[in-house]
Short mmCIF file of C-alpha atoms in Angstrom, two decimals:
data_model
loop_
_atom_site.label_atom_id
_atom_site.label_comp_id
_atom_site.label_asym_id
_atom_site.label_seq_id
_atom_site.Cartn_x
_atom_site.Cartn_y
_atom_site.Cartn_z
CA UNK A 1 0.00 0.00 0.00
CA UNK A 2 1.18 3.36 -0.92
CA UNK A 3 2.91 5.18 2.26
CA UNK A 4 0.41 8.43 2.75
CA UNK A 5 -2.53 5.62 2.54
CA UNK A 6 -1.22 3.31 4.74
CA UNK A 7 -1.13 6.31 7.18
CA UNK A 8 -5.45 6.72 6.57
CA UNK A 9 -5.44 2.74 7.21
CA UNK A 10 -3.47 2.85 10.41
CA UNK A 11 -5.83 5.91 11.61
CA UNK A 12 -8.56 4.04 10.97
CA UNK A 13 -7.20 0.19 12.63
CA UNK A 14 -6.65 2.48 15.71
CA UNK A 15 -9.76 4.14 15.60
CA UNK A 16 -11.55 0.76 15.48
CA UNK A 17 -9.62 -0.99 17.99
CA UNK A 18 -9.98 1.93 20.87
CA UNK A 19 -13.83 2.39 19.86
CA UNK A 20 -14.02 -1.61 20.17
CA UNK A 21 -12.60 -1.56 23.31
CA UNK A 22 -14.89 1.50 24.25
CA UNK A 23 -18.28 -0.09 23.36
CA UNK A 24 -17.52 -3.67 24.94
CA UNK A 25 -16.89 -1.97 28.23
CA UNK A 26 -19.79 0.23 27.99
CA UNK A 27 -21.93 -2.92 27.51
CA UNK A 28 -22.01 -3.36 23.88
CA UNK A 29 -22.71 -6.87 22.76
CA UNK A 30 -18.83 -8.13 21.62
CA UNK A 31 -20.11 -9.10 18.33
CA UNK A 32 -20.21 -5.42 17.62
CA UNK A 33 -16.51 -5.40 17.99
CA UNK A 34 -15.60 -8.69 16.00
CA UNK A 35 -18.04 -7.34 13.05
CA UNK A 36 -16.35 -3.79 12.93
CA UNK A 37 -12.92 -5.57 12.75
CA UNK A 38 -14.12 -8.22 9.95
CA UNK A 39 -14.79 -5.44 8.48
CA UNK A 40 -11.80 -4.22 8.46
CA UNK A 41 -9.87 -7.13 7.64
CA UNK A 42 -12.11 -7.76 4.58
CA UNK A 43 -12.15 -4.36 3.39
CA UNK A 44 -8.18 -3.63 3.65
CA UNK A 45 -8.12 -7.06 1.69
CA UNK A 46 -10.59 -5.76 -0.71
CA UNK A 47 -8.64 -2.33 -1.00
CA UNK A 48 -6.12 -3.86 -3.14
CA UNK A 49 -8.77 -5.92 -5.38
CA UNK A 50 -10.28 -2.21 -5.91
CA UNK A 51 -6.80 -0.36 -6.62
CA UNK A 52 -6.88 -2.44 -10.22
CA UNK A 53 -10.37 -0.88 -10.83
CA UNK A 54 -10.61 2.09 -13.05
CA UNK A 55 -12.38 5.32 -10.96
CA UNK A 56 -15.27 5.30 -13.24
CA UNK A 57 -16.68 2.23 -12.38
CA UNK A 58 -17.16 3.37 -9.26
CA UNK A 59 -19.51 6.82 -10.45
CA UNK A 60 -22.88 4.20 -10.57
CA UNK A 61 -22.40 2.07 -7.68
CA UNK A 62 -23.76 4.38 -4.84
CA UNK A 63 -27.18 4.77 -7.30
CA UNK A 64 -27.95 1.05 -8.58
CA UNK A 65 -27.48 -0.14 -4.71
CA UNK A 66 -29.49 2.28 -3.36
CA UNK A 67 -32.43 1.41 -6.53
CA UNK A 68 -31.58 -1.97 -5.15
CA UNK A 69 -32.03 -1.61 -1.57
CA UNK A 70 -35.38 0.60 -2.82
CA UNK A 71 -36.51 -1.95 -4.64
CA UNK A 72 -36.12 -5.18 -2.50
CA UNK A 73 -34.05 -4.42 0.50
CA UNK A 74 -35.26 -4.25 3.93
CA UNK A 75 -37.41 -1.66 5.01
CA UNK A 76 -37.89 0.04 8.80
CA UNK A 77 -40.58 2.38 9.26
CA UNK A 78 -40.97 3.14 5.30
CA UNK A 79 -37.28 3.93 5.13
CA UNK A 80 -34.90 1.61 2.51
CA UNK A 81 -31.49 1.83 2.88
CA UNK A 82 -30.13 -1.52 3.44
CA UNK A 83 -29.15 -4.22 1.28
CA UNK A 84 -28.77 -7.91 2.52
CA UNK A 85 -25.44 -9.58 2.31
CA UNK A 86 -24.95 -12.49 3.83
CA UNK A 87 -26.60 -11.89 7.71
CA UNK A 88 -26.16 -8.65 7.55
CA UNK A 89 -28.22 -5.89 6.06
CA UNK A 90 -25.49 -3.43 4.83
CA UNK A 91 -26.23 0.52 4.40
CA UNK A 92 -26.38 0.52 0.45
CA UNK A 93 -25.00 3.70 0.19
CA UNK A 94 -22.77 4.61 2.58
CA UNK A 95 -20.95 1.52 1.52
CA UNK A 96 -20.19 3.17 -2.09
CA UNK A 97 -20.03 6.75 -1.19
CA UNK A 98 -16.59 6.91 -0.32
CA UNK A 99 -15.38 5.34 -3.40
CA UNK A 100 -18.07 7.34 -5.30
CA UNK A 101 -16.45 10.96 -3.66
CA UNK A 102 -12.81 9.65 -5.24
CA UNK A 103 -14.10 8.89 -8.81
CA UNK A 104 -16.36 12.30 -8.95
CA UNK A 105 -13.35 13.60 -8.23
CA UNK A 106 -11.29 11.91 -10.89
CA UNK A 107 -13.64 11.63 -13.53
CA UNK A 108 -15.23 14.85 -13.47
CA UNK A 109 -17.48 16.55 -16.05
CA UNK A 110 -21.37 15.41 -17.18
CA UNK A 111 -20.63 12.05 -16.56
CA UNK A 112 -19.44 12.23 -13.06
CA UNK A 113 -22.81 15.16 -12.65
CA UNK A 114 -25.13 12.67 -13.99
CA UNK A 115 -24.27 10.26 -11.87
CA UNK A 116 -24.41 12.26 -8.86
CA UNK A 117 -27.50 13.85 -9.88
CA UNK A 118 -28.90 9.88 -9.73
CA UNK A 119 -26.84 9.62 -6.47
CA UNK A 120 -28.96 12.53 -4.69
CA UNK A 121 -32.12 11.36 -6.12
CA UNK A 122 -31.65 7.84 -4.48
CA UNK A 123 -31.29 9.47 -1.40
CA UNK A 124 -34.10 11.52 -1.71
CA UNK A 125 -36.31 8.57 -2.20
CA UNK A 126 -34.95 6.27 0.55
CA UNK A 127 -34.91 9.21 2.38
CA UNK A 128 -31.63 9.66 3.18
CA UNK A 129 -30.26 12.60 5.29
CA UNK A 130 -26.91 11.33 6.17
CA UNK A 131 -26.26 10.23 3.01
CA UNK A 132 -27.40 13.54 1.15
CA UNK A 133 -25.47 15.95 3.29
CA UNK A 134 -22.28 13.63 2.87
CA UNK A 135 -23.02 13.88 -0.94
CA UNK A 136 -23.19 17.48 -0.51
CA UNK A 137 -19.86 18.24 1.87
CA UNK A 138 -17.96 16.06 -0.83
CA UNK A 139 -18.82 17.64 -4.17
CA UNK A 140 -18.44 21.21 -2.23
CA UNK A 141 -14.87 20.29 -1.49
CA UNK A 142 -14.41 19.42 -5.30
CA UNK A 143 -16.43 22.53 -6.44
CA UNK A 144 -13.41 24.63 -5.32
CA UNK A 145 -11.04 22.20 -6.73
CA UNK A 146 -12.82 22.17 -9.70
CA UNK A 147 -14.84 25.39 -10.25
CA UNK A 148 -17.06 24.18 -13.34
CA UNK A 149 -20.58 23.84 -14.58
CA UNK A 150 -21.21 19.98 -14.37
CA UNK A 151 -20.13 19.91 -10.17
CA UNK A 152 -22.23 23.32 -9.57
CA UNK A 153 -24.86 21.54 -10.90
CA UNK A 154 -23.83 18.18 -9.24
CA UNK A 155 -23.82 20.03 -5.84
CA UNK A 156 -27.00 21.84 -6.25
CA UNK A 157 -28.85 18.83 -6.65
CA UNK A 158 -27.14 17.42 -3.88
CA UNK A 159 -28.18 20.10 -1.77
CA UNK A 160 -31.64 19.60 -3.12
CA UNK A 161 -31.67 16.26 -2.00
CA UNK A 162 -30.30 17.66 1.35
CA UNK A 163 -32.79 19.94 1.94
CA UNK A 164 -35.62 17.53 0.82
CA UNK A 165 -34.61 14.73 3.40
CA UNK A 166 -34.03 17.30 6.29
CA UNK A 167 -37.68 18.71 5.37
CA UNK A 168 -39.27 15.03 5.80
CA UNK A 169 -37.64 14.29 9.29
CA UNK A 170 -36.27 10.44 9.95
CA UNK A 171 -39.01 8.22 11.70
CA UNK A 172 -36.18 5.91 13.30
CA UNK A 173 -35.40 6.05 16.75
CA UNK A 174 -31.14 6.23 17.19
CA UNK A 175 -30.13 3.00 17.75
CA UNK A 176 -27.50 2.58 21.06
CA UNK A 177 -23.87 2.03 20.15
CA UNK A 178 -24.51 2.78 16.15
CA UNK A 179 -26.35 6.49 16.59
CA UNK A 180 -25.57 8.69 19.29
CA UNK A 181 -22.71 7.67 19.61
CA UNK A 182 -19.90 10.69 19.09
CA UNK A 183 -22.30 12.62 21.60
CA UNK A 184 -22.38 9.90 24.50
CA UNK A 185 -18.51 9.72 24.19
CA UNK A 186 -17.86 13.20 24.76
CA UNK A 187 -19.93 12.89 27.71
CA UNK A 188 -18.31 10.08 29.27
CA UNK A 189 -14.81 12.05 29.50
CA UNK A 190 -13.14 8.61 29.79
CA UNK A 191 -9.53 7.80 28.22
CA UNK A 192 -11.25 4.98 25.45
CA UNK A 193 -13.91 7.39 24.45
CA UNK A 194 -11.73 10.41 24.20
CA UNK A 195 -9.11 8.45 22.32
CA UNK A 196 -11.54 7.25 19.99
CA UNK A 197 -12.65 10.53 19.13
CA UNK A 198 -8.91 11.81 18.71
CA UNK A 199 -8.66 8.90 16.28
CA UNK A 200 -11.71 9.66 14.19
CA UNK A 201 -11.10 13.18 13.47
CA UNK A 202 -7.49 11.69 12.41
CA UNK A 203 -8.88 9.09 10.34
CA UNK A 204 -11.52 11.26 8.50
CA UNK A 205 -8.38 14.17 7.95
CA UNK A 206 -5.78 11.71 7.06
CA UNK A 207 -6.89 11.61 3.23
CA UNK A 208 -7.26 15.50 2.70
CA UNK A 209 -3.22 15.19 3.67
CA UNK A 210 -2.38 12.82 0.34
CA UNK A 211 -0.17 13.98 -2.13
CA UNK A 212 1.26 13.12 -5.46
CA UNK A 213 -1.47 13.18 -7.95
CA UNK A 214 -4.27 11.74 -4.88
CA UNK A 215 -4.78 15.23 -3.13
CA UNK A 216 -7.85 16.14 -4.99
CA UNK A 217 -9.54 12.63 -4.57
CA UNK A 218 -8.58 12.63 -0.63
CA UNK A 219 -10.50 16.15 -0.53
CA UNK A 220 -13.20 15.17 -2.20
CA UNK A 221 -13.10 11.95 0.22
CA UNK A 222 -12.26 13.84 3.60
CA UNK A 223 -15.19 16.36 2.75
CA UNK A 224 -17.50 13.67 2.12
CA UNK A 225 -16.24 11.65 5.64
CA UNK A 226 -16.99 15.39 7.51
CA UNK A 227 -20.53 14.95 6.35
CA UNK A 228 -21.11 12.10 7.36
CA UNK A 229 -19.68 13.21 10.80
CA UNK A 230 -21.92 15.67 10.79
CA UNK A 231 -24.83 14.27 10.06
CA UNK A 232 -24.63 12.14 12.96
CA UNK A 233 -24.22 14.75 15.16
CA UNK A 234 -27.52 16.29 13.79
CA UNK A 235 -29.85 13.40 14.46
CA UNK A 236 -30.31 9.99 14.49
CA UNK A 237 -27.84 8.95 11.59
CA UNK A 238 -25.01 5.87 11.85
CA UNK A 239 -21.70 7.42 13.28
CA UNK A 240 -18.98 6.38 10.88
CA UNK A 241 -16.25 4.46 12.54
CA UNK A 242 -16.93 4.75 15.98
CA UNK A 243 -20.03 3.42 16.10
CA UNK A 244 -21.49 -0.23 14.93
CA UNK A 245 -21.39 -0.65 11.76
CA UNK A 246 -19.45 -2.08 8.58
CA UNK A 247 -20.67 -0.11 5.86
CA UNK A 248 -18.80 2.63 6.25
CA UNK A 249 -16.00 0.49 7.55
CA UNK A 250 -15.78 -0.85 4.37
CA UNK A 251 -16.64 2.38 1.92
CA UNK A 252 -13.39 3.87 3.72
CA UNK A 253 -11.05 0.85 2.68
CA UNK A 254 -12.47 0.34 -0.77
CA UNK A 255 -12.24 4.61 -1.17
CA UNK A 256 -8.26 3.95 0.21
CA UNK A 257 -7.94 1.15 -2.89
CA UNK A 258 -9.00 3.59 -5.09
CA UNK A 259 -6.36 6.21 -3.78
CA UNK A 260 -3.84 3.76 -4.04
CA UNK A 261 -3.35 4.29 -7.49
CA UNK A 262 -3.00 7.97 -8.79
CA UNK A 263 -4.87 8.85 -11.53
CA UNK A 264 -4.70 7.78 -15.07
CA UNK A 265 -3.74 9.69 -18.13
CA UNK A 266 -7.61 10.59 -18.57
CA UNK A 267 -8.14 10.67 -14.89
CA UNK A 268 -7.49 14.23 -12.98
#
């Protein structure tokens, strides 16, 4: 793995590790622990598999599994935005939007628009918050990379889709150790939760800090991460990392494979 990666994938081992250790002594079952580290595991191992990929694959993904977890995926209060794989229902979404922040990046242009534009709409449908205002905070960062027509139009519909979702509220209740959960550990003041929160601010900076052709992709990524950050500080929306969870696990590692390579001669 290339050095300035391997620095986002020891960030984010750490941060998994300490938050493990955090929610198994603050009674978390300890499967939540073992799945956030097979998630790991599988997605560093996966990360390579990805690096071979070319960045445009990766524009559609975020859209067809969110029509898919629409269409037939599991459904909680009227809202879709799982897909099952294996025993697990996986967040369709926030399992490509890493890797989908990286290409849009990379690819640019009406291509890379359209495909946001479907990206936003999916969200809007599900609905979505989290996912639209991570959509939003990662084309933003490429808008002033890339001041152009196709991502101002990418990130108004993104903020379209924001708006929209925030307008129609979330009926789900937070779940414990998977929502809520940045906010209860800066209550509890203790060394694991403070640590952990150290470690995700690291993890979700560490790509914005890549160089040699990757910087614009780890903005676009890092913006998108801050998003989702945010949105779980806003209401009742999966915190990334810290929290229970392998979706996002997973988007970060697969978004890493992508950085591994720079971009190609039609790549930017």
């Amino acid at each position: 793995m290339h050095r300035p990666t391997s620095v986002c994938a020891i960030a984010l081992s750490a941060t998994l590790l300490v938050s493990g250790w955090w929610m198994v002594s603050a009674g978390a079952p300890n499967s939540y622990a073992f799945v956030n580290l097979a998630a790991l595991i599988a997605g560093l191992v996966l990360a390579f598999a990805i690096a071979r990929v070319p960045a445009k694959a990766a524009l559609p993904a975020p859209a067809v599994l969110g029509a898919l977890a629409l269409a037939s995926g599991p459904s909680i209060d009227g809202v879709h935005r799982w897909v099952a794989l294996g025993g697990l229902s996986i967040h369709a979404t926030m399992l490509a939007g890493p890797c989908f922040a990286v290409a849009f990046q990379r690819i640019g242009g009406w291509p890379a628009s359209l495909a946001a534009v479907a990206f936003a709409t999916v969200t809007a449908f599900q609905p979505d918050f989290g996912m639209a205002l991570a959509l939003t905070c990662g084309i933003a960062v490429a808008l002033v990379v890339q001041r152009d027509l196709p991502t101002l139009a990418a990130f108004a519909c993104a903020a379209l889709a924001t708006v929209w979702t925030a307008w129609r509220g979330d009926p789900l209740s937070a779940v414990p150790f998977v929502e809520g959960v940045v906010q209860r550990m800066a209550s509890e003041h203790s060394a694991a939760a403070l640590i952990s929160l150290a470690l995700l601010a690291l993890a979700t900076a560490a790509p914005a800090l890549l160089r040699e052709g990757r910087q614009a992709g780890g903005l676009a990524f890092a913006g998108y991460s801050v998003g989702l950050v945010g949105a779980s500080l806003i209401g009742p929306f999966p915190a990334p990392l810290v929290g229970y969870g392998a979706a996002p696990i997973l988007g970060y590692c697969l978004a890493l494979g992508l950085l591994i390579r720079p971009p190609s001669a039609t790549e930017r």
